mmCIF file of C-alpha atoms and ligand atoms in Angstrom:
data_model
loop_
_atom_site.group_PDB
_atom_site.id
_atom_site.type_symbol
_atom_site.label_atom_id
_atom_site.label_comp_id
_atom_site.label_asym_id
_atom_site.label_seq_id
_atom_site.Cartn_x
_atom_site.Cartn_y
_atom_site.Cartn_z
ATOM 1 C CA MET I 870 136.857 63.525 96.483
ATOM 2 C CA ARG I 871 133.474 64.401 94.317
ATOM 3 C CA GLY I 872 132.093 68.071 94.961
ATOM 4 C CA LYS I 873 129.430 69.271 97.267
ATOM 5 C CA ARG I 874 126.469 68.777 95.617
ATOM 6 C CA ALA I 875 123.416 72.098 96.929
ATOM 7 C CA LEU I 876 119.912 72.146 96.222
ATOM 8 C CA VAL I 877 118.740 75.409 96.848
ATOM 9 C CA ALA I 878 115.091 75.907 96.751
ATOM 10 C CA GLY I 879 113.686 79.830 95.277
ATOM 11 C CA GLY I 880 116.550 79.367 93.795
ATOM 12 C CA ALA I 881 115.427 81.881 90.831
ATOM 13 C CA GLY I 882 114.684 83.999 93.107
ATOM 14 C CA PHE I 883 116.054 87.889 94.471
ATOM 15 C CA ILE I 884 118.132 86.269 96.954
ATOM 16 C CA GLY I 885 118.583 82.535 94.994
ATOM 17 C CA CYS I 886 119.837 83.903 92.232
ATOM 18 C CA VAL I 887 122.921 85.442 94.017
ATOM 19 C CA LEU I 888 123.174 82.555 96.799
ATOM 20 C CA THR I 889 123.342 80.073 94.029
ATOM 21 C CA GLU I 890 126.240 82.577 92.025
ATOM 22 C CA LYS I 891 128.108 82.242 94.937
ATOM 23 C CA LEU I 892 127.476 78.208 95.997
ATOM 24 C CA VAL I 893 128.807 77.577 92.286
ATOM 25 C CA GLU I 894 132.080 80.360 93.028
ATOM 26 C CA GLN I 895 133.173 78.124 95.892
ATOM 27 C CA GLY I 896 132.594 74.668 94.009
ATOM 28 C CA TYR I 897 129.087 73.309 94.361
ATOM 29 C CA SER I 898 127.783 71.695 91.967
ATOM 30 C CA VAL I 899 123.991 73.114 92.632
ATOM 31 C CA VAL I 900 119.931 72.108 91.628
ATOM 32 C CA VAL I 901 118.262 74.840 91.449
ATOM 33 C CA VAL I 902 114.443 73.598 92.277
ATOM 34 C CA ASP I 903 111.501 76.986 92.157
ATOM 35 C CA ASN I 904 108.276 76.914 90.939
ATOM 36 C CA LEU I 905 108.998 80.191 89.173
ATOM 37 C CA SER I 906 105.769 81.843 90.833
ATOM 38 C CA THR I 907 107.846 84.821 92.187
ATOM 39 C CA GLY I 908 111.092 84.105 90.737
ATOM 40 C CA CYS I 909 112.260 83.398 86.729
ATOM 41 C CA LYS I 910 114.867 81.334 85.250
ATOM 42 C CA GLU I 911 116.694 84.702 83.372
ATOM 43 C CA LYS I 912 118.236 85.783 86.574
ATOM 44 C CA ILE I 913 120.427 82.027 87.151
ATOM 45 C CA SER I 914 120.495 81.235 83.104
ATOM 46 C CA HIS I 915 123.975 82.648 83.083
ATOM 47 C CA LEU I 916 124.792 80.059 85.138
ATOM 48 C CA VAL I 917 123.464 77.620 84.193
ATOM 49 C CA ASP I 918 124.990 74.857 82.244
ATOM 50 C CA GLY I 919 123.828 71.524 82.665
ATOM 51 C CA LYS I 920 126.832 70.353 84.882
ATOM 52 C CA ARG I 921 128.159 72.974 88.067
ATOM 53 C CA CYS I 922 124.046 73.802 88.014
ATOM 54 C CA VAL I 923 120.834 72.773 86.892
ATOM 55 C CA PHE I 924 117.301 73.669 87.095
ATOM 56 C CA PHE I 925 114.467 71.766 87.887
ATOM 57 C CA GLN I 926 111.038 73.714 87.237
ATOM 58 C CA HIS I 927 108.743 71.894 90.808
ATOM 59 C CA ASP I 928 106.492 73.044 93.724
ATOM 60 C CA ILE I 929 108.442 71.656 96.826
ATOM 61 C CA VAL I 930 104.552 71.479 98.376
ATOM 62 C CA ASN I 931 105.371 68.036 96.180
ATOM 63 C CA PRO I 932 108.408 65.543 97.439
ATOM 64 C CA ILE I 933 111.274 65.944 95.342
ATOM 65 C CA ASP I 934 114.244 63.802 95.084
ATOM 66 C CA PHE I 935 118.162 64.053 94.576
ATOM 67 C CA GLN I 936 120.609 63.058 95.946
ATOM 68 C CA VAL I 937 122.974 66.328 97.622
ATOM 69 C CA ASP I 938 124.572 66.858 100.809
ATOM 70 C CA LEU I 939 123.823 70.468 101.308
ATOM 71 C CA ILE I 940 119.906 72.215 100.972
ATOM 72 C CA VAL I 941 119.440 75.554 101.402
ATOM 73 C CA ASN I 942 115.349 76.356 101.466
ATOM 74 C CA LEU I 943 114.365 79.882 99.803
ATOM 75 C CA ALA I 944 111.431 78.856 98.723
ATOM 76 C CA CYS I 945 108.658 81.386 99.375
ATOM 77 C CA PRO I 946 107.353 84.456 98.267
ATOM 78 C CA ALA I 947 108.950 87.128 100.380
ATOM 79 C CA SER I 948 106.643 90.252 99.255
ATOM 80 C CA PRO I 949 103.640 90.796 101.381
ATOM 81 C CA PRO I 950 102.098 91.649 98.231
ATOM 82 C CA ALA I 951 102.802 88.202 96.739
ATOM 83 C CA TYR I 952 102.592 86.307 99.875
ATOM 84 C CA GLN I 953 98.955 87.694 100.053
ATOM 85 C CA LYS I 954 97.960 86.630 97.124
ATOM 86 C CA ASP I 955 97.586 82.988 97.573
ATOM 87 C CA PRO I 956 98.464 83.211 101.387
ATOM 88 C CA ILE I 957 96.633 79.089 101.696
ATOM 89 C CA GLN I 958 99.583 78.477 98.771
ATOM 90 C CA THR I 959 102.128 80.670 101.031
ATOM 91 C CA LEU I 960 101.629 78.942 103.568
ATOM 92 C CA LYS I 961 101.389 75.060 102.122
ATOM 93 C CA THR I 962 104.871 76.203 100.722
ATOM 94 C CA SER I 963 105.897 76.879 104.485
ATOM 95 C CA VAL I 964 105.088 74.260 105.670
ATOM 96 C CA ILE I 965 104.083 71.121 103.894
ATOM 97 C CA GLY I 966 107.729 72.249 101.546
ATOM 98 C CA SER I 967 109.970 72.099 104.366
ATOM 99 C CA LEU I 968 108.711 69.005 105.680
ATOM 100 C CA ASN I 969 109.393 67.332 102.052
ATOM 101 C CA LEU I 970 112.918 69.428 102.259
ATOM 102 C CA LEU I 971 113.161 67.746 105.487
ATOM 103 C CA GLU I 972 112.544 64.472 104.774
ATOM 104 C CA LEU I 973 115.416 64.676 101.858
ATOM 105 C CA ALA I 974 117.954 66.110 104.434
ATOM 106 C CA ARG I 975 116.907 62.635 106.044
ATOM 107 C CA LYS I 976 117.054 60.437 103.376
ATOM 108 C CA HIS I 977 121.009 61.587 102.673
ATOM 109 C CA ARG I 978 121.740 62.770 105.482
ATOM 110 C CA ALA I 979 122.206 66.030 104.817
ATOM 111 C CA LYS I 980 122.558 69.432 105.822
ATOM 112 C CA ILE I 981 119.652 71.601 105.381
ATOM 113 C CA VAL I 982 119.297 75.808 105.912
ATOM 114 C CA GLN I 983 116.152 77.752 106.314
ATOM 115 C CA ALA I 984 115.612 80.850 105.511
ATOM 116 C CA SER I 985 113.369 81.855 107.876
ATOM 117 C CA THR I 986 112.333 85.623 108.414
ATOM 118 C CA SER I 987 112.286 88.836 111.196
ATOM 119 C CA GLU I 988 108.337 87.911 110.581
ATOM 120 C CA VAL I 989 108.692 85.870 113.407
ATOM 121 C CA TYR I 990 108.702 88.749 115.669
ATOM 122 C CA GLY I 991 105.370 90.122 114.440
ATOM 123 C CA SER I 992 105.154 93.508 115.640
ATOM 124 C CA PRO I 993 107.464 93.221 117.972
ATOM 125 C CA LEU I 994 107.239 94.134 121.606
ATOM 126 C CA LYS I 995 111.173 94.107 122.416
ATOM 127 C CA HIS I 996 113.001 96.383 120.520
ATOM 128 C CA PRO I 997 116.073 95.980 118.987
ATOM 129 C CA GLN I 998 114.613 91.548 118.592
ATOM 130 C CA SER I 999 117.413 89.096 119.672
ATOM 131 C CA GLU I 1000 116.561 85.244 118.980
ATOM 132 C CA ASN I 1001 115.259 83.934 122.265
ATOM 133 C CA TYR I 1002 111.754 86.497 122.090
ATOM 134 C CA TRP I 1003 109.367 84.618 120.722
ATOM 135 C CA GLY I 1004 107.360 87.322 119.013
ATOM 136 C CA ASN I 1005 104.272 89.002 118.774
ATOM 137 C CA VAL I 1006 101.676 87.632 116.117
ATOM 138 C CA ASN I 1007 98.122 87.681 115.092
ATOM 139 C CA PRO I 1008 97.799 84.372 114.248
ATOM 140 C CA ILE I 1009 94.374 85.710 111.668
ATOM 141 C CA GLY I 1010 95.587 88.763 109.871
ATOM 142 C CA ILE I 1011 96.650 89.067 106.373
ATOM 143 C CA ARG I 1012 100.510 88.062 107.234
ATOM 144 C CA SER I 1013 99.589 85.157 109.153
ATOM 145 C CA CYS I 1014 100.179 82.970 106.147
ATOM 146 C CA TYR I 1015 103.257 83.840 105.840
ATOM 147 C CA ASP I 1016 104.359 84.856 109.722
ATOM 148 C CA GLU I 1017 103.306 81.674 111.004
ATOM 149 C CA GLY I 1018 104.028 79.256 108.135
ATOM 150 C CA LYS I 1019 107.917 80.441 109.030
ATOM 151 C CA ARG I 1020 107.247 79.839 112.646
ATOM 152 C CA ALA I 1021 105.727 76.722 111.803
ATOM 153 C CA ALA I 1022 108.277 75.702 109.398
ATOM 154 C CA GLU I 1023 111.191 76.717 112.163
ATOM 155 C CA THR I 1024 109.552 74.124 114.559
ATOM 156 C CA LEU I 1025 109.630 71.350 111.947
ATOM 157 C CA PHE I 1026 113.178 71.946 112.030
ATOM 158 C CA PHE I 1027 113.576 72.325 115.217
ATOM 159 C CA ASP I 1028 111.757 68.421 115.798
ATOM 160 C CA TYR I 1029 113.304 66.888 112.582
ATOM 161 C CA HIS I 1030 116.632 67.506 114.058
ATOM 162 C CA ARG I 1031 115.716 66.813 117.906
ATOM 163 C CA GLN I 1032 114.236 63.421 116.075
ATOM 164 C CA TYR I 1033 116.450 62.600 114.051
ATOM 165 C CA GLY I 1034 119.379 64.297 114.717
ATOM 166 C CA ILE I 1035 119.547 66.382 111.507
ATOM 167 C CA ASP I 1036 121.799 69.056 110.769
ATOM 168 C CA ILE I 1037 119.954 72.332 110.840
ATOM 169 C CA LYS I 1038 120.701 75.687 110.747
ATOM 170 C CA ILE I 1039 118.184 78.377 110.922
ATOM 171 C CA MET I 1040 118.383 82.120 110.014
ATOM 172 C CA ARG I 1041 116.241 84.808 110.604
ATOM 173 C CA ILE I 1042 116.676 87.084 107.555
ATOM 174 C CA PHE I 1043 115.771 91.281 108.208
ATOM 175 C CA ASN I 1044 114.247 93.220 105.506
ATOM 176 C CA THR I 1045 117.254 92.718 102.537
ATOM 177 C CA TYR I 1046 117.498 94.664 99.283
ATOM 178 C CA GLY I 1047 119.460 94.864 95.949
ATOM 179 C CA PRO I 1048 120.471 94.247 92.748
ATOM 180 C CA GLN I 1049 118.177 91.019 91.186
ATOM 181 C CA MET I 1050 115.335 92.447 93.200
ATOM 182 C CA ASP I 1051 111.817 92.499 91.050
ATOM 183 C CA ILE I 1052 110.600 95.475 90.063
ATOM 184 C CA ASP I 1053 107.762 95.108 90.609
ATOM 185 C CA ASP I 1054 107.304 92.965 93.804
ATOM 186 C CA GLY I 1055 105.821 95.790 95.830
ATOM 187 C CA ARG I 1056 108.675 95.955 99.028
ATOM 188 C CA ALA I 1057 109.604 99.353 99.810
ATOM 189 C CA VAL I 1058 112.772 99.691 98.760
ATOM 190 C CA SER I 1059 111.818 97.659 95.152
ATOM 191 C CA ASN I 1060 108.815 100.263 94.893
ATOM 192 C CA PHE I 1061 110.858 103.383 95.975
ATOM 193 C CA VAL I 1062 113.023 103.091 93.620
ATOM 194 C CA LYS I 1063 111.216 102.100 90.998
ATOM 195 C CA GLN I 1064 109.120 105.249 91.316
ATOM 196 C CA ALA I 1065 111.967 107.492 91.773
ATOM 197 C CA VAL I 1066 113.448 106.732 88.705
ATOM 198 C CA LEU I 1067 110.668 107.300 86.563
ATOM 199 C CA ASN I 1068 110.140 109.978 88.441
ATOM 200 C CA GLU I 1069 106.378 109.045 89.644
ATOM 201 C CA PRO I 1070 104.900 109.810 92.761
ATOM 202 C CA ILE I 1071 106.967 107.865 95.638
ATOM 203 C CA THR I 1072 103.894 105.810 98.652
ATOM 204 C CA ILE I 1073 104.555 106.028 101.639
ATOM 205 C CA TYR I 1074 102.190 103.686 103.471
ATOM 206 C CA GLY I 1075 100.856 105.399 107.137
ATOM 207 C CA ASP I 1076 102.544 107.816 108.469
ATOM 208 C CA GLY I 1077 106.311 106.935 107.413
ATOM 209 C CA LYS I 1078 107.194 106.984 110.940
ATOM 210 C CA GLN I 1079 107.281 103.166 110.975
ATOM 211 C CA THR I 1080 110.936 102.143 110.869
ATOM 212 C CA ARG I 1081 112.701 99.141 109.066
ATOM 213 C CA SER I 1082 116.633 97.778 109.257
ATOM 214 C CA PHE I 1083 117.711 97.207 105.216
ATOM 215 C CA CYS I 1084 120.669 94.572 104.423
ATOM 216 C CA TYR I 1085 122.421 94.769 101.139
ATOM 217 C CA VAL I 1086 122.424 91.304 99.940
ATOM 218 C CA ASP I 1087 125.709 90.819 99.260
ATOM 219 C CA ASP I 1088 126.373 91.405 103.128
ATOM 220 C CA LEU I 1089 122.998 88.859 103.710
ATOM 221 C CA VAL I 1090 124.521 86.066 101.613
ATOM 222 C CA TYR I 1091 128.494 86.524 102.985
ATOM 223 C CA GLY I 1092 126.367 85.614 106.325
ATOM 224 C CA ILE I 1093 124.326 82.733 104.735
ATOM 225 C CA MET I 1094 127.840 80.991 103.430
ATOM 226 C CA LYS I 1095 129.262 81.246 106.735
ATOM 227 C CA LEU I 1096 126.508 79.523 108.511
ATOM 228 C CA ILE I 1097 126.406 77.315 105.865
ATOM 229 C CA ASN I 1098 130.440 76.583 107.242
ATOM 230 C CA VAL I 1099 129.722 76.545 110.926
ATOM 231 C CA SER I 1100 130.076 73.300 113.070
ATOM 232 C CA ALA I 1101 127.725 71.033 112.919
ATOM 233 C CA ASP I 1102 126.650 71.402 116.941
ATOM 234 C CA PHE I 1103 125.300 74.994 115.327
ATOM 235 C CA THR I 1104 121.420 75.642 115.161
ATOM 236 C CA GLY I 1105 120.840 79.026 115.474
ATOM 237 C CA PRO I 1106 118.168 80.580 114.779
ATOM 238 C CA VAL I 1107 120.346 82.963 114.220
ATOM 239 C CA ASN I 1108 119.206 87.069 112.693
ATOM 240 C CA ILE I 1109 120.565 87.928 109.996
ATOM 241 C CA GLY I 1110 120.398 91.259 109.416
ATOM 242 C CA ASN I 1111 121.789 95.572 109.408
ATOM 243 C CA SER I 1112 120.690 96.584 112.542
ATOM 244 C CA GLU I 1113 121.199 100.394 111.186
ATOM 245 C CA GLU I 1114 117.398 101.426 111.781
ATOM 246 C CA ILE I 1115 115.842 104.376 109.100
ATOM 247 C CA THR I 1116 112.191 105.171 109.329
ATOM 248 C CA LEU I 1117 110.179 104.845 105.700
ATOM 249 C CA ARG I 1118 110.146 108.516 105.121
ATOM 250 C CA THR I 1119 113.635 108.850 105.233
ATOM 251 C CA LEU I 1120 114.295 106.020 102.500
ATOM 252 C CA ALA I 1121 111.926 107.454 100.400
ATOM 253 C CA GLU I 1122 113.906 110.828 100.995
ATOM 254 C CA GLU I 1123 117.259 108.991 100.892
ATOM 255 C CA ILE I 1124 116.130 106.959 97.237
ATOM 256 C CA LYS I 1125 115.135 110.770 96.046
ATOM 257 C CA MET I 1126 118.354 112.287 96.279
ATOM 258 C CA LEU I 1127 120.424 109.599 95.305
ATOM 259 C CA ALA I 1128 117.875 109.171 92.153
ATOM 260 C CA ASN I 1129 118.330 112.283 91.634
ATOM 261 C CA SER I 1130 114.139 112.107 91.144
ATOM 262 C CA SER I 1131 111.913 114.460 91.158
ATOM 263 C CA SER I 1132 108.802 112.458 92.376
ATOM 264 C CA PRO I 1133 106.851 113.701 94.597
ATOM 265 C CA ILE I 1134 106.099 112.048 98.170
ATOM 266 C CA ILE I 1135 102.746 110.930 98.909
ATOM 267 C CA PHE I 1136 101.182 109.127 101.720
ATOM 268 C CA LYS I 1137 98.047 105.802 101.309
ATOM 269 C CA ALA I 1138 96.685 103.878 103.928
ATOM 270 C CA LEU I 1139 98.741 101.605 105.674
ATOM 271 C CA PRO I 1140 98.201 98.044 105.677
ATOM 272 C CA SER I 1141 96.446 96.103 108.785
ATOM 273 C CA ASP I 1142 99.207 94.258 110.923
ATOM 274 C CA ASP I 1143 102.498 96.604 109.728
ATOM 275 C CA PRO I 1144 104.678 96.389 112.138
ATOM 276 C CA GLN I 1145 105.480 99.262 113.970
ATOM 277 C CA ASN I 1146 109.607 99.181 114.619
ATOM 278 C CA ARG I 1147 112.223 96.207 113.381
ATOM 279 C CA LYS I 1148 115.649 96.204 114.492
ATOM 280 C CA PRO I 1149 118.369 93.069 114.932
ATOM 281 C CA ASP I 1150 120.353 91.998 117.146
ATOM 282 C CA LEU I 1151 123.624 90.975 115.969
ATOM 283 C CA THR I 1152 125.123 89.751 118.795
ATOM 284 C CA LEU I 1153 125.000 86.292 118.438
ATOM 285 C CA ALA I 1154 125.599 86.368 114.376
ATOM 286 C CA HIS I 1155 128.734 88.772 115.504
ATOM 287 C CA GLU I 1156 129.769 86.057 118.444
ATOM 288 C CA VAL I 1157 129.265 82.395 116.526
ATOM 289 C CA LEU I 1158 129.718 83.375 112.524
ATOM 290 C CA GLY I 1159 131.708 86.102 113.548
ATOM 291 C CA TRP I 1160 129.849 88.007 110.511
ATOM 292 C CA GLU I 1161 128.660 91.734 110.390
ATOM 293 C CA PRO I 1162 126.874 93.414 107.918
ATOM 294 C CA LYS I 1163 129.643 96.069 105.376
ATOM 295 C CA ILE I 1164 127.903 97.300 102.951
ATOM 296 C CA SER I 1165 126.525 101.180 103.525
ATOM 297 C CA ARG I 1166 123.019 102.073 102.332
ATOM 298 C CA GLU I 1167 124.256 104.903 100.033
ATOM 299 C CA TYR I 1168 126.749 102.029 98.398
ATOM 300 C CA GLY I 1169 123.645 99.804 98.226
ATOM 301 C CA LEU I 1170 121.119 101.533 97.143
ATOM 302 C CA LEU I 1171 122.973 103.240 94.781
ATOM 303 C CA LYS I 1172 123.677 99.768 93.393
ATOM 304 C CA THR I 1173 120.055 99.422 93.055
ATOM 305 C CA ILE I 1174 119.385 102.359 91.582
ATOM 306 C CA GLU I 1175 121.824 100.892 88.348
ATOM 307 C CA PHE I 1176 119.974 98.128 88.511
ATOM 308 C CA PHE I 1177 116.866 99.196 88.181
ATOM 309 C CA ARG I 1178 117.424 102.073 85.384
ATOM 310 C CA GLN I 1179 119.227 99.351 83.718
ATOM 311 C CA THR I 1180 115.883 97.190 84.359
ATOM 312 C CA LEU I 1181 113.382 99.431 82.759
ATOM 313 C CA SER I 1182 115.292 100.820 79.464
ATOM 314 C CA ASN I 1183 116.202 97.540 79.177
ATOM 315 C CA LYS I 1184 111.886 96.984 79.269
ATOM 316 C CA LYS I 1185 111.314 100.054 77.359
ATOM 317 C CA ASN I 1186 113.587 98.970 74.496
ATOM 318 C CA HIS I 1187 111.759 95.515 73.970
ATOM 319 C CA LYS I 1188 108.588 97.231 73.933
ATOM 320 C CA HIS I 1189 109.892 99.785 71.176
ATOM 321 C CA GLN I 1190 111.522 96.469 68.959
ATOM 322 C CA GLU I 1191 108.268 94.943 69.596
ATOM 323 C CA VAL I 1192 106.104 97.696 68.239
ATOM 324 C CA SER I 1193 108.244 98.429 65.041
ATOM 325 C CA LEU I 1194 107.776 94.930 64.173
HETATM 326 P P1 NAD B 599 111.340 86.026 95.994
HETATM 327 O O1 NAD B 599 109.959 85.942 95.972
HETATM 328 O O2 NAD B 599 112.173 86.906 95.134
HETATM 329 O O3 NAD B 599 111.901 84.166 95.661
HETATM 330 C C1 NAD B 599 111.393 83.363 96.749
HETATM 331 C C2 NAD B 599 111.074 82.076 95.673
HETATM 332 O O4 NAD B 599 110.969 81.480 95.668
HETATM 333 C C3 NAD B 599 111.035 82.501 94.301
HETATM 334 O O5 NAD B 599 111.813 82.399 92.915
HETATM 335 C C4 NAD B 599 110.157 82.055 94.083
HETATM 336 O O6 NAD B 599 109.592 81.338 92.679
HETATM 337 C C5 NAD B 599 110.554 80.422 94.820
HETATM 338 N N1 NAD B 599 109.371 79.980 94.979
HETATM 339 C C6 NAD B 599 108.522 80.609 95.884
HETATM 340 N N2 NAD B 599 107.250 79.351 96.011
HETATM 341 C C7 NAD B 599 107.827 78.233 96.168
HETATM 342 C C8 NAD B 599 107.085 76.635 95.847
HETATM 343 N N3 NAD B 599 106.515 76.464 96.599
HETATM 344 N N4 NAD B 599 108.137 75.423 95.451
HETATM 345 C C9 NAD B 599 109.116 75.810 94.988
HETATM 346 N N5 NAD B 599 109.815 77.584 94.667
HETATM 347 C C10 NAD B 599 109.245 78.081 95.339
HETATM 348 O O7 NAD B 599 111.948 86.069 97.441
HETATM 349 P P2 NAD B 599 113.508 86.533 98.003
HETATM 350 O O8 NAD B 599 113.466 88.387 99.055
HETATM 351 O O9 NAD B 599 114.694 85.889 97.575
HETATM 352 O O10 NAD B 599 113.443 85.488 99.514
HETATM 353 C C11 NAD B 599 113.841 84.268 99.253
HETATM 354 C C12 NAD B 599 114.046 84.316 100.895
HETATM 355 O O11 NAD B 599 114.407 84.297 102.012
HETATM 356 C C13 NAD B 599 112.185 83.475 101.715
HETATM 357 O O12 NAD B 599 112.049 82.664 102.504
HETATM 358 C C14 NAD B 599 111.633 84.293 102.163
HETATM 359 O O13 NAD B 599 110.835 84.536 103.151
HETATM 360 C C15 NAD B 599 113.062 84.920 102.491
HETATM 361 N N6 NAD B 599 113.345 86.736 103.370
HETATM 362 C C16 NAD B 599 113.570 86.849 103.150
HETATM 363 C C17 NAD B 599 113.420 88.669 103.255
HETATM 364 C C18 NAD B 599 114.045 89.552 102.611
HETATM 365 O O14 NAD B 599 114.136 90.840 102.762
HETATM 366 N N7 NAD B 599 114.086 89.634 101.354
HETATM 367 C C19 NAD B 599 113.451 88.574 104.285
HETATM 368 C C20 NAD B 599 113.200 88.164 105.321
HETATM 369 C C21 NAD B 599 113.538 86.547 104.985
HETATM 370 N N1 UDP B 600 105.628 100.254 102.291
HETATM 371 C C1 UDP B 600 105.984 101.885 101.880
HETATM 372 N N2 UDP B 600 105.121 101.898 100.791
HETATM 373 C C2 UDP B 600 105.457 100.765 100.332
HETATM 374 C C3 UDP B 600 106.263 99.215 100.023
HETATM 375 C C4 UDP B 600 106.224 99.445 101.494
HETATM 376 O O1 UDP B 600 105.701 102.581 102.759
HETATM 377 O O2 UDP B 600 105.534 101.713 98.867
HETATM 378 C C5 UDP B 600 106.128 100.385 103.675
HETATM 379 C C6 UDP B 600 105.093 99.397 104.355
HETATM 380 O O3 UDP B 600 104.086 99.262 104.771
HETATM 381 C C7 UDP B 600 106.181 98.853 106.096
HETATM 382 C C8 UDP B 600 107.631 99.000 104.902
HETATM 383 O O4 UDP B 600 107.176 100.240 104.233
HETATM 384 O O5 UDP B 600 105.681 99.521 106.795
HETATM 385 C C9 UDP B 600 108.215 98.314 104.734
HETATM 386 O O6 UDP B 600 107.524 97.073 103.982
HETATM 387 P P1 UDP B 600 108.347 95.791 102.875
HETATM 388 O O7 UDP B 600 107.140 95.403 102.065
HETATM 389 O O8 UDP B 600 109.092 96.257 102.751
HETATM 390 O O9 UDP B 600 108.702 95.041 103.863
HETATM 391 P P2 UDP B 600 107.615 94.681 105.264
HETATM 392 O O10 UDP B 600 106.289 94.916 105.643
HETATM 393 O O11 UDP B 600 107.938 92.576 105.317
HETATM 394 O O12 UDP B 600 108.883 94.608 106.146
#
């Protein structure tokens, strides 16, 4: 019997590289499709061998054709500064990119998994957020290219499911962090950890009383694997995240303490439309996938700090080598 073939769009990004490794480990042959806008090839270079894992540089805004059984769509910048840099491209990626991948699923009768987001709930008026909440999203703000793009993508997925019987799975991912994050991507965890490791000021936007619930990447990827393997009649959407809610102020203090850092904590302006609270209701994930996150924030943050220290020291050594050449 031939092996299972997967296409991971966005596989050279933070979550994508961890998922690709897991799929290869589980016996899939994987095509990583990525335009390298926020990802980089180095994240998967240890996996790419031309057989079990191949890399194809491509923008999913343009159609693509590979013979596959499974498609996972992670392609889309996830950090607010990254997705706001070229909002039109962000919207095109979510809408036209999803359309192209759904057409591919239709052609090859492949299963297709969509990385949606807690951002579909916008600035939620319901707390915690369960999947039956329709959200509170500004359609014309600076976050809209991402939020509305992901919402439109969910609509497309469901229409392909209803109209063509495509086996779709939608996961709504909540804030995820861990090793392999881009140290310059501008999200709270990556900024705070980098700043703490360098003993530079830790920048809190607003008063730091806003909350998020942070999930370690290995927990998330385990949840994605569960979703891939669940029966065809389950479409989602299903929340995947960690329900331990924390203020950004506490997160900054925790990271400072765990990194043994002398960084001062400073306050900067809060960007517009920044959601005040966010916490997933994980009942559905628990019931249908038998999944819940297991990794403590302390362990996850320590692993992330270790990765950032290593990455920053490699960068420093590289610079020294360049200067002495
Ligand atoms: P990331 O920015 O590290 O990875 C995204 C990857 O997609 C990158 O490798 C990038 O180069 C690629 N990409 C972007 N646009 C593309 C395009 N048009 N064509 C091909 N490739 C493209 O982000 P991440 O944190 O790994 O997020 C992965 C997915 O998970 C995204 O879809 C994101 O919306 C979703 N998500 C992530 C989080 C989180 O906290 N990390 C939360 C909710 C949802
Ligand atoms: N944030 C912050 N300092 C930073 C980066 C982000 O205080 O250096 C805040 C941001 O305003 C938001 C929260 O941290 O309230 C989470 O931001 P992130 O970009 O990680 O994710 P998202 O806003 O998409 O949940």
